[in-house]
PDB file of C-alpha atoms in Angstrom:
ATOM      1  CA  MET A   7       8.525 -11.744 -14.819  1.00 39.00           C
ATOM      2  CA  GLY A   8       5.095 -12.240 -16.419  1.00 41.00           C
ATOM      3  CA  ALA A   9       4.560 -13.362 -19.967  1.00 56.00           C
ATOM      4  CA  MET A  10       4.069  -9.962 -21.373  1.00 80.00           C
ATOM      5  CA  SER A  11       6.041  -7.043 -19.936  1.00 95.00           C
ATOM      6  CA  HIS A  12       4.173  -3.546 -19.296  1.00 97.00           C
ATOM      7  CA  LEU A  13       7.764  -2.055 -20.664  1.00 98.00           C
ATOM      8  CA  VAL A  14       9.286  -1.294 -23.835  1.00 98.00           C
ATOM      9  CA  THR A  15      13.015  -0.506 -24.957  1.00 98.00           C
ATOM     10  CA  ALA A  16      13.668   2.652 -26.779  1.00 98.00           C
ATOM     11  CA  ARG A  17      15.144   0.693 -29.617  1.00 98.00           C
ATOM     12  CA  ASP A  18      12.037  -1.801 -29.637  1.00 98.00           C
ATOM     13  CA  LEU A  19       9.909   1.240 -29.527  1.00 98.00           C
ATOM     14  CA  ALA A  20      11.712   2.836 -32.703  1.00 98.00           C
ATOM     15  CA  HIS A  21      10.972  -0.642 -34.500  1.00 98.00           C
ATOM     16  CA  GLU A  22       7.313  -0.530 -34.203  1.00 98.00           C
ATOM     17  CA  ILE A  23       6.522   3.045 -33.756  1.00 97.00           C
ATOM     18  CA  GLU A  24       4.415   3.477 -37.019  1.00 96.00           C
ATOM     19  CA  ASP A  25       2.411   0.606 -35.488  1.00 97.00           C
ATOM     20  CA  VAL A  26       1.734   2.266 -31.967  1.00 98.00           C
ATOM     21  CA  VAL A  27       0.201   5.601 -30.653  1.00 98.00           C
ATOM     22  CA  VAL A  28       2.934   7.343 -28.461  1.00 98.00           C
ATOM     23  CA  ILE A  29       2.167   9.806 -25.540  1.00 98.00           C
ATOM     24  CA  ASP A  30       4.329  12.190 -23.849  1.00 98.00           C
ATOM     25  CA  VAL A  31       3.436  12.487 -20.151  1.00 98.00           C
ATOM     26  CA  ARG A  32       6.621  14.705 -19.327  1.00 96.00           C
ATOM     27  CA  TRP A  33       5.607  16.359 -15.560  1.00 87.00           C
ATOM     28  CA  THR A  34       7.955  17.208 -13.062  1.00 66.00           C
ATOM     29  CA  LEU A  35       7.094  16.343  -8.778  1.00 55.00           C
ATOM     30  CA  THR A  36       7.369  19.826  -7.573  1.00 52.00           C
ATOM     31  CA  THR A  37       5.797  21.881  -4.630  1.00 48.00           C
ATOM     32  CA  PRO A  38       2.024  23.024  -5.398  1.00 50.00           C
ATOM     33  CA  GLY A  39       2.130  26.315  -7.334  1.00 51.00           C
ATOM     34  CA  GLN A  40       4.958  25.539  -9.175  1.00 50.00           C
ATOM     35  CA  GLU A  41       4.984  25.680 -13.129  1.00 52.00           C
ATOM     36  CA  GLN A  42       5.280  22.266 -14.804  1.00 60.00           C
ATOM     37  CA  PRO A  43       7.991  22.408 -17.464  1.00 76.00           C
ATOM     38  CA  GLY A  44       6.104  19.175 -19.327  1.00 84.00           C
ATOM     39  CA  PRO A  45       4.629  21.401 -21.935  1.00 90.00           C
ATOM     40  CA  ALA A  46       8.016  23.351 -22.935  1.00 90.00           C
ATOM     41  CA  GLU A  47       9.950  20.282 -22.728  1.00 94.00           C
ATOM     42  CA  TYR A  48       7.755  18.610 -25.066  1.00 96.00           C
ATOM     43  CA  ALA A  49       8.066  21.793 -27.793  1.00 95.00           C
ATOM     44  CA  ALA A  50      11.558  21.718 -27.183  1.00 95.00           C
ATOM     45  CA  GLY A  51      11.915  17.931 -28.788  1.00 97.00           C
ATOM     46  CA  HIS A  52       9.724  14.736 -28.147  1.00 98.00           C
ATOM     47  CA  VAL A  53       9.604  11.427 -29.771  1.00 98.00           C
ATOM     48  CA  PRO A  54       8.285  11.827 -33.425  1.00 98.00           C
ATOM     49  CA  GLY A  55       4.667  11.260 -33.385  1.00 98.00           C
ATOM     50  CA  ALA A  56       4.250  11.780 -29.805  1.00 98.00           C
ATOM     51  CA  PHE A  57       1.105  13.276 -28.564  1.00 98.00           C
ATOM     52  CA  PHE A  58       1.290  15.747 -25.313  1.00 97.00           C
ATOM     53  CA  VAL A  59      -1.010  14.693 -22.515  1.00 97.00           C
ATOM     54  CA  ASP A  60      -1.067  16.526 -19.161  1.00 95.00           C
ATOM     55  CA  LEU A  61      -1.214  14.899 -16.073  1.00 96.00           C
ATOM     56  CA  ASP A  62      -2.636  17.521 -14.034  1.00 94.00           C
ATOM     57  CA  THR A  63      -5.871  17.999 -16.042  1.00 94.00           C
ATOM     58  CA  GLU A  64      -6.137  15.068 -18.285  1.00 97.00           C
ATOM     59  CA  LEU A  65      -4.802  12.351 -15.892  1.00 97.00           C
ATOM     60  CA  ALA A  66      -6.423  13.810 -12.650  1.00 97.00           C
ATOM     61  CA  ALA A  67      -9.613  15.725 -11.645  1.00 97.00           C
ATOM     62  CA  PRO A  68      -8.792  18.912  -9.845  1.00 96.00           C
ATOM     63  CA  PRO A  69      -7.489  18.910  -6.147  1.00 95.00           C
ATOM     64  CA  GLY A  70     -10.511  18.263  -3.424  1.00 95.00           C
ATOM     65  CA  GLU A  71     -11.892  16.029  -1.167  1.00 94.00           C
ATOM     66  CA  GLY A  72     -10.247  12.919  -3.505  1.00 95.00           C
ATOM     67  CA  GLY A  73      -6.865  14.284  -2.609  1.00 95.00           C
ATOM     68  CA  ARG A  74      -4.035  16.173  -4.657  1.00 95.00           C
ATOM     69  CA  HIS A  75      -4.873  14.064  -8.025  1.00 96.00           C
ATOM     70  CA  PRO A  76      -8.155  12.465  -7.777  1.00 97.00           C
ATOM     71  CA  LEU A  77      -9.186   9.711 -10.677  1.00 98.00           C
ATOM     72  CA  PRO A  78     -10.215  11.774 -13.784  1.00 98.00           C
ATOM     73  CA  GLU A  79     -13.682  11.388 -14.977  1.00 98.00           C
ATOM     74  CA  PRO A  80     -13.930   8.618 -17.610  1.00 98.00           C
ATOM     75  CA  ALA A  81     -14.919  10.962 -19.988  1.00 98.00           C
ATOM     76  CA  VAL A  82     -11.921  12.946 -19.805  1.00 98.00           C
ATOM     77  CA  VAL A  83      -9.803  10.020 -20.515  1.00 98.00           C
ATOM     78  CA  GLU A  84     -11.944   8.940 -23.311  1.00 98.00           C
ATOM     79  CA  GLY A  85     -11.565  12.131 -24.834  1.00 98.00           C
ATOM     80  CA  THR A  86      -7.783  12.472 -24.298  1.00 98.00           C
ATOM     81  CA  LEU A  87      -7.441   9.314 -25.757  1.00 98.00           C
ATOM     82  CA  ARG A  88      -9.688  10.059 -28.695  1.00 98.00           C
ATOM     83  CA  ARG A  89      -7.773  12.940 -29.821  1.00 97.00           C
ATOM     84  CA  CYS A  90      -4.704  10.648 -29.833  1.00 98.00           C
ATOM     85  CA  GLY A  91      -6.260   8.406 -32.448  1.00 97.00           C
ATOM     86  CA  VAL A  92      -6.831   5.689 -29.849  1.00 98.00           C
ATOM     87  CA  SER A  93      -9.412   2.935 -30.744  1.00 97.00           C
ATOM     88  CA  GLU A  94     -10.371  -0.084 -28.361  1.00 93.00           C
ATOM     89  CA  ARG A  95      -7.600  -2.416 -30.115  1.00 94.00           C
ATOM     90  CA  THR A  96      -4.822   0.518 -30.274  1.00 98.00           C
ATOM     91  CA  ARG A  97      -1.714  -0.191 -28.940  1.00 98.00           C
ATOM     92  CA  VAL A  98      -0.472   2.832 -27.123  1.00 98.00           C
ATOM     93  CA  VAL A  99       3.286   3.579 -25.290  1.00 98.00           C
ATOM     94  CA  VAL A 100       3.916   6.466 -22.872  1.00 98.00           C
ATOM     95  CA  TYR A 101       6.854   8.168 -21.709  1.00 98.00           C
ATOM     96  CA  ASP A 102       8.272  10.965 -19.293  1.00 97.00           C
ATOM     97  CA  GLY A 103      11.534  12.411 -18.817  1.00 96.00           C
ATOM     98  CA  ARG A 104      13.329   9.604 -17.313  1.00 96.00           C
ATOM     99  CA  GLU A 105      12.016   7.595 -14.123  1.00 96.00           C
ATOM    100  CA  SER A 106       8.586   7.006 -15.634  1.00 97.00           C
ATOM    101  CA  TYR A 107       6.619   7.824 -12.516  1.00 97.00           C
ATOM    102  CA  ALA A 108       3.980  10.044 -14.574  1.00 97.00           C
ATOM    103  CA  ALA A 109       4.393   7.445 -17.367  1.00 98.00           C
ATOM    104  CA  ALA A 110       3.414   4.933 -14.808  1.00 98.00           C
ATOM    105  CA  ARG A 111       0.190   7.269 -13.820  1.00 98.00           C
ATOM    106  CA  ALA A 112      -0.625   7.204 -17.356  1.00 98.00           C
ATOM    107  CA  TRP A 113      -0.072   3.658 -17.626  1.00 98.00           C
ATOM    108  CA  TRP A 114      -2.575   2.887 -14.717  1.00 98.00           C
ATOM    109  CA  VAL A 115      -5.214   5.413 -15.784  1.00 98.00           C
ATOM    110  CA  PHE A 116      -5.406   4.044 -19.302  1.00 98.00           C
ATOM    111  CA  ARG A 117      -5.641   0.458 -18.303  1.00 98.00           C
ATOM    112  CA  TRP A 118      -8.068   1.388 -15.405  1.00 98.00           C
ATOM    113  CA  ALA A 119     -10.572   3.407 -18.133  1.00 98.00           C
ATOM    114  CA  GLY A 120     -10.163  -0.244 -20.324  1.00 98.00           C
ATOM    115  CA  LEU A 121      -7.141   0.382 -22.724  1.00 98.00           C
ATOM    116  CA  GLU A 122      -5.662  -3.217 -22.794  1.00 96.00           C
ATOM    117  CA  ASP A 123      -2.455  -2.358 -24.677  1.00 97.00           C
ATOM    118  CA  VAL A 124      -0.505  -0.058 -22.811  1.00 98.00           C
ATOM    119  CA  ARG A 125       3.473  -0.026 -22.217  1.00 98.00           C
ATOM    120  CA  VAL A 126       5.812   2.078 -20.714  1.00 98.00           C
ATOM    121  CA  LEU A 127       9.101   3.586 -22.372  1.00 98.00           C
ATOM    122  CA  ASP A 128      11.639   2.146 -19.968  1.00 98.00           C
ATOM    123  CA  GLY A 129      13.980   5.234 -19.103  1.00 98.00           C
ATOM    124  CA  GLY A 130      11.342   7.606 -20.612  1.00 98.00           C
ATOM    125  CA  PHE A 131      12.683  10.294 -23.068  1.00 98.00           C
ATOM    126  CA  ALA A 132      16.289  10.334 -21.371  1.00 98.00           C
ATOM    127  CA  ALA A 133      16.740   6.537 -22.775  1.00 98.00           C
ATOM    128  CA  TRP A 134      15.379   7.631 -26.197  1.00 98.00           C
ATOM    129  CA  VAL A 135      18.081  10.157 -26.388  1.00 98.00           C
ATOM    130  CA  ARG A 136      20.923   7.965 -24.964  1.00 98.00           C
ATOM    131  CA  ALA A 137      20.052   5.868 -27.993  1.00 98.00           C
ATOM    132  CA  GLY A 138      20.853   8.301 -30.544  1.00 98.00           C
ATOM    133  CA  LEU A 139      17.102   8.067 -31.974  1.00 98.00           C
ATOM    134  CA  PRO A 140      15.535  11.080 -33.757  1.00 98.00           C
ATOM    135  CA  VAL A 141      13.575  13.606 -31.943  1.00 98.00           C
ATOM    136  CA  SER A 142      11.100  15.882 -33.426  1.00 98.00           C
ATOM    137  CA  THR A 143       9.316  19.254 -32.564  1.00 98.00           C
ATOM    138  CA  GLU A 144       6.523  18.777 -34.853  1.00 97.00           C
ATOM    139  CA  VAL A 145       2.829  18.314 -33.178  1.00 97.00           C
ATOM    140  CA  PRO A 146       0.948  15.890 -34.676  1.00 96.00           C
ATOM    141  CA  GLU A 147      -2.851  16.716 -36.074  1.00 94.00           C
ATOM    142  CA  VAL A 148      -5.664  15.963 -33.466  1.00 91.00           C
ATOM    143  CA  HIS A 149      -7.014  12.361 -34.310  1.00 90.00           C
ATOM    144  CA  HIS A 150     -10.444  11.160 -34.102  1.00 91.00           C
ATOM    145  CA  GLY A 151     -10.275   7.675 -32.079  1.00 96.00           C
ATOM    146  CA  GLY A 152     -13.562   5.510 -30.875  1.00 97.00           C
ATOM    147  CA  PHE A 153     -12.004   4.133 -27.497  1.00 98.00           C
ATOM    148  CA  VAL A 154     -15.200   4.125 -25.245  1.00 98.00           C
ATOM    149  CA  ALA A 155     -13.763   4.097 -21.422  1.00 98.00           C
ATOM    150  CA  ARG A 156     -14.877   1.443 -19.005  1.00 97.00           C
ATOM    151  CA  PRO A 157     -13.618   2.645 -15.861  1.00 97.00           C
ATOM    152  CA  GLY A 158     -12.770   0.352 -13.184  1.00 96.00           C
ATOM    153  CA  SER A 159     -10.516  -1.945 -15.225  1.00 96.00           C
ATOM    154  CA  MET A 160      -7.951  -1.615 -12.377  1.00 98.00           C
ATOM    155  CA  PRO A 161      -8.172  -3.002  -8.624  1.00 98.00           C
ATOM    156  CA  THR A 162      -8.464   0.257  -6.168  1.00 98.00           C
ATOM    157  CA  VAL A 163      -9.224   1.030  -2.486  1.00 98.00           C
ATOM    158  CA  ASP A 164     -10.512   3.597  -0.982  1.00 98.00           C
ATOM    159  CA  ALA A 165      -9.526   5.140   2.397  1.00 98.00           C
ATOM    160  CA  HIS A 166     -11.304   1.983   4.369  1.00 98.00           C
ATOM    161  CA  GLY A 167      -9.814  -0.428   1.933  1.00 98.00           C
ATOM    162  CA  ALA A 168      -6.334   0.758   2.816  1.00 98.00           C
ATOM    163  CA  ALA A 169      -6.700   0.535   6.339  1.00 97.00           C
ATOM    164  CA  ASP A 170      -7.901  -2.983   5.794  1.00 97.00           C
ATOM    165  CA  VAL A 171      -5.151  -3.965   3.686  1.00 97.00           C
ATOM    166  CA  ALA A 172      -2.606  -2.477   5.928  1.00 96.00           C
ATOM    167  CA  ARG A 173      -4.540  -4.995   8.990  1.00 94.00           C
ATOM    168  CA  SER A 174      -4.899  -8.243   6.347  1.00 93.00           C
ATOM    169  CA  GLY A 175      -2.474  -8.012   3.634  1.00 95.00           C
ATOM    170  CA  LEU A 176       0.635  -5.257   2.916  1.00 96.00           C
ATOM    171  CA  LEU A 177      -0.074  -1.760   2.342  1.00 97.00           C
ATOM    172  CA  LEU A 178       3.009  -0.011   0.722  1.00 97.00           C
ATOM    173  CA  ASP A 179       3.934   3.648   1.236  1.00 97.00           C
ATOM    174  CA  ALA A 180       5.907   4.786  -2.041  1.00 97.00           C
ATOM    175  CA  ARG A 181       6.904   7.880  -0.488  1.00 97.00           C
ATOM    176  CA  ALA A 182      10.717   8.948   0.332  1.00 95.00           C
ATOM    177  CA  PRO A 183      11.401   7.237   3.833  1.00 95.00           C
ATOM    178  CA  GLU A 184      11.616  10.697   5.634  1.00 96.00           C
ATOM    179  CA  ARG A 185       8.092  11.249   4.393  1.00 96.00           C
ATOM    180  CA  TYR A 186       6.747   8.079   5.618  1.00 97.00           C
ATOM    181  CA  ALA A 187       8.703   8.622   8.856  1.00 96.00           C
ATOM    182  CA  GLY A 188       6.990  12.075   9.349  1.00 95.00           C
ATOM    183  CA  GLU A 189      10.271  13.883   9.756  1.00 95.00           C
ATOM    184  CA  GLN A 190       9.511  15.832   6.408  1.00 94.00           C
ATOM    185  CA  GLU A 191       6.616  17.125   4.892  1.00 94.00           C
ATOM    186  CA  PRO A 192       7.029  19.154   2.126  1.00 92.00           C
ATOM    187  CA  ILE A 193       3.820  19.193   0.387  1.00 92.00           C
ATOM    188  CA  ASP A 194       1.064  18.094   2.534  1.00 94.00           C
ATOM    189  CA  PRO A 195      -0.127  19.619   5.998  1.00 94.00           C
ATOM    190  CA  VAL A 196       0.092  16.557   8.032  1.00 95.00           C
ATOM    191  CA  ALA A 197       3.294  14.497   8.407  1.00 96.00           C
ATOM    192  CA  GLY A 198       3.462  10.638   8.882  1.00 96.00           C
ATOM    193  CA  HIS A 199       1.751   7.601   7.176  1.00 97.00           C
ATOM    194  CA  ILE A 200      -1.266   5.136   7.360  1.00 97.00           C
ATOM    195  CA  PRO A 201      -0.878   2.752  10.318  1.00 96.00           C
ATOM    196  CA  GLY A 202       0.316  -0.532   9.630  1.00 95.00           C
ATOM    197  CA  ALA A 203       1.862   0.765   6.240  1.00 96.00           C
ATOM    198  CA  VAL A 204       5.070  -0.503   5.155  1.00 96.00           C
ATOM    199  CA  SER A 205       7.742   1.888   3.712  1.00 96.00           C
ATOM    200  CA  ALA A 206       8.663   0.869   0.112  1.00 95.00           C
ATOM    201  CA  PRO A 207      10.208   3.662  -1.929  1.00 96.00           C
ATOM    202  CA  THR A 208       9.283   3.632  -5.524  1.00 95.00           C
ATOM    203  CA  ALA A 209      12.858   4.848  -6.386  1.00 95.00           C
ATOM    204  CA  ALA A 210      13.954   1.440  -5.247  1.00 96.00           C
ATOM    205  CA  TRP A 211      12.687  -0.172  -8.224  1.00 97.00           C
ATOM    206  CA  LEU A 212      14.950   2.000 -10.342  1.00 97.00           C
ATOM    207  CA  ALA A 213      18.527   1.631 -11.579  1.00 97.00           C
ATOM    208  CA  GLU A 214      20.940   4.455 -11.908  1.00 96.00           C
ATOM    209  CA  ASP A 215      19.977   5.385 -15.451  1.00 97.00           C
ATOM    210  CA  GLY A 216      16.208   5.611 -14.456  1.00 97.00           C
ATOM    211  CA  THR A 217      15.169   2.543 -16.039  1.00 98.00           C
ATOM    212  CA  PHE A 218      13.511  -0.386 -14.275  1.00 98.00           C
ATOM    213  CA  ARG A 219      15.954  -2.507 -12.321  1.00 96.00           C
ATOM    214  CA  ALA A 220      16.450  -5.758 -13.875  1.00 94.00           C
ATOM    215  CA  ASP A 221      15.802  -8.144 -11.008  1.00 94.00           C
ATOM    216  CA  LEU A 222      12.315  -6.592 -10.230  1.00 93.00           C
ATOM    217  CA  ALA A 223      10.971  -9.995  -9.475  1.00 92.00           C
ATOM    218  CA  ALA A 224      13.372 -10.602  -6.508  1.00 93.00           C
ATOM    219  CA  HIS A 225      13.001  -7.270  -5.231  1.00 93.00           C
ATOM    220  CA  ALA A 226       9.459  -7.570  -5.268  1.00 93.00           C
ATOM    221  CA  ALA A 227       9.524 -10.944  -3.172  1.00 92.00           C
ATOM    222  CA  GLU A 228      11.971  -8.764  -1.064  1.00 92.00           C
ATOM    223  CA  VAL A 229       9.247  -6.137  -0.486  1.00 93.00           C
ATOM    224  CA  LEU A 230       6.340  -8.569  -0.094  1.00 92.00           C
ATOM    225  CA  GLY A 231       8.391 -10.908   2.260  1.00 89.00           C
ATOM    226  CA  GLN A 232       6.358 -13.261   4.651  1.00 83.00           C
ATOM    227  CA  HIS A 233       2.940 -11.476   3.969  1.00 85.00           C
ATOM    228  CA  ASN A 234       0.249 -12.879   2.500  1.00 82.00           C
ATOM    229  CA  GLY A 235      -3.348 -11.480   1.820  1.00 90.00           C
ATOM    230  CA  PRO A 236      -3.921  -8.290  -0.632  1.00 96.00           C
ATOM    231  CA  VAL A 237      -1.387  -5.965  -1.677  1.00 97.00           C
ATOM    232  CA  ALA A 238      -2.346  -2.045  -2.493  1.00 98.00           C
ATOM    233  CA  ALA A 239       0.320   0.713  -2.539  1.00 98.00           C
ATOM    234  CA  TYR A 240      -0.300   4.647  -1.953  1.00 98.00           C
ATOM    235  CA  CYS A 241       1.984   7.627  -1.896  1.00 98.00           C
ATOM    236  CA  GLY A 242       1.369  11.255  -1.630  1.00 97.00           C
ATOM    237  CA  SER A 243      -1.425  11.782  -4.358  1.00 96.00           C
ATOM    238  CA  GLY A 244      -1.449   8.487  -6.172  1.00 97.00           C
ATOM    239  CA  VAL A 245       1.236   9.422  -9.000  1.00 97.00           C
ATOM    240  CA  THR A 246       4.618   7.466  -7.765  1.00 96.00           C
ATOM    241  CA  ALA A 247       2.236   4.909  -6.129  1.00 98.00           C
ATOM    242  CA  ALA A 248       1.061   3.821  -9.864  1.00 98.00           C
ATOM    243  CA  HIS A 249       4.850   3.390 -10.336  1.00 98.00           C
ATOM    244  CA  ALA A 250       4.693   0.644  -7.508  1.00 98.00           C
ATOM    245  CA  VAL A 251       2.026  -1.033  -9.174  1.00 98.00           C
ATOM    246  CA  LEU A 252       3.851  -0.974 -12.497  1.00 98.00           C
ATOM    247  CA  ALA A 253       6.940  -2.173 -10.689  1.00 97.00           C
ATOM    248  CA  LEU A 254       5.170  -5.191  -9.089  1.00 96.00           C
ATOM    249  CA  ALA A 255       3.360  -6.009 -12.090  1.00 96.00           C
ATOM    250  CA  GLU A 256       6.499  -6.470 -13.787  1.00 95.00           C
ATOM    251  CA  GLY A 257       7.493  -8.663 -10.887  1.00 91.00           C
ATOM    252  CA  GLY A 258       4.618 -10.898 -11.038  1.00 91.00           C
ATOM    253  CA  VAL A 259       2.235  -9.079  -8.479  1.00 94.00           C
ATOM    254  CA  ASP A 260      -1.296  -7.765  -8.800  1.00 95.00           C
ATOM    255  CA  ALA A 261      -1.655  -4.614  -6.568  1.00 97.00           C
ATOM    256  CA  ALA A 262      -4.399  -2.452  -6.081  1.00 98.00           C
ATOM    257  CA  LEU A 263      -3.956   1.605  -5.822  1.00 98.00           C
ATOM    258  CA  TYR A 264      -5.154   3.548  -3.342  1.00 98.00           C
ATOM    259  CA  PRO A 265      -5.766   6.617  -5.737  1.00 98.00           C
ATOM    260  CA  GLY A 266      -6.277   9.312  -2.883  1.00 97.00           C
ATOM    261  CA  SER A 267      -3.550   8.238  -1.063  1.00 98.00           C
ATOM    262  CA  TRP A 268      -2.048  10.277   1.760  1.00 98.00           C
ATOM    263  CA  SER A 269      -3.432  13.599   0.444  1.00 98.00           C
ATOM    264  CA  GLU A 270      -6.924  12.364   0.988  1.00 98.00           C
ATOM    265  CA  TRP A 271      -6.343   9.953   4.190  1.00 98.00           C
ATOM    266  CA  ILE A 272      -5.359  13.570   6.040  1.00 97.00           C
ATOM    267  CA  ARG A 273      -8.467  15.209   4.785  1.00 96.00           C
ATOM    268  CA  ASP A 274     -10.473  13.478   7.559  1.00 96.00           C
ATOM    269  CA  PRO A 275      -8.940  14.135  11.253  1.00 94.00           C
ATOM    270  CA  ARG A 276     -10.705  10.825  12.630  1.00 95.00           C
ATOM    271  CA  ARG A 277      -8.121   8.954  10.688  1.00 97.00           C
ATOM    272  CA  PRO A 278      -5.096   7.769  12.590  1.00 96.00           C
ATOM    273  CA  VAL A 279      -1.414   8.720  11.764  1.00 96.00           C
ATOM    274  CA  ALA A 280       1.669   6.929  12.258  1.00 95.00           C
ATOM    275  CA  THR A 281       5.056   8.087  12.540  1.00 95.00           C
ATOM    276  CA  GLY A 282       8.732   6.459  12.842  1.00 93.00           C
ATOM    277  CA  PRO A 283      10.721   4.663  10.549  1.00 90.00           C
ATOM    278  CA  GLY A 284       8.512   1.257  11.019  1.00 83.00           C
ATOM    279  CA  PRO A 285       4.619   0.648  10.905  1.00 81.00           C
ATOM    280  CA  GLY A 286       4.384   1.682  14.378  1.00 53.00           C
ATOM    281  CA  ARG A 287       1.427   2.183  16.648  1.00 46.00           C
ATOM    282  CA  PRO A 288      -1.119   4.829  15.289  1.00 41.00           C
ATOM    283  CA  SER A 289      -1.853   8.121  17.135  1.00 38.00           C
ATOM    284  CA  LEU A 290      -4.884  10.720  15.932  1.00 33.00           C
ATOM    285  CA  GLY A 291      -2.981  13.434  13.711  1.00 29.00           C
TER     286      GLY A 291
END
């Protein structure tokens, strides 16, 4: 573990809640076109004082050439954080329903935009409720923070960079093993993975209750194995890959994010596609 954790427990958040800005980013991984229940869940009850931020519209740009969840415009992130009362030195805690997939995306996007002190509520809203802490339905008033976005504060790779990392370092595919292998693809039109990438499902970083497992450093060492060089992560659209980057950071490993991920990779038919349970050999897909 590094000297400073990017996670906070429900009990610790309760003790410091008056000194931080809390942001609710509940979002469910579903197939395109299905309704996201985040706003309804927030309205039904949330951490007291928490602001709701929408992943699809405030933590991502519209789908397109950059994939299903391209990076948002810096001005959008700046406006989102300002309405939550965030300035340069504000301490922020983000959470989602349980597993912190969406919260990790918020953690990554806010840090990419230049906000330094961002942590994730480990175990999400479920952990807060499980701890017997109070729940509110009150919506806080819009604030007027002074945050100024400085994009590029977290490392990224594009498609060319991801291919380079797959050859010279370690490119982790955070999707479920069956999607990596090309056996199932419920969302994107092409199945498989980036040639040379290694399957590292993001669910493996979690304990049964949705919190991050206690042995993150040991698991990170197991995932990295004997690989040397740069490390990067991708998934379907850059959401769960941010979760892998967060887990690696907790384990003491710096990793870049491929924001476009698989949904951008396959937009160019000239890019090779591999299938099977291992890195395998590529075929044009």
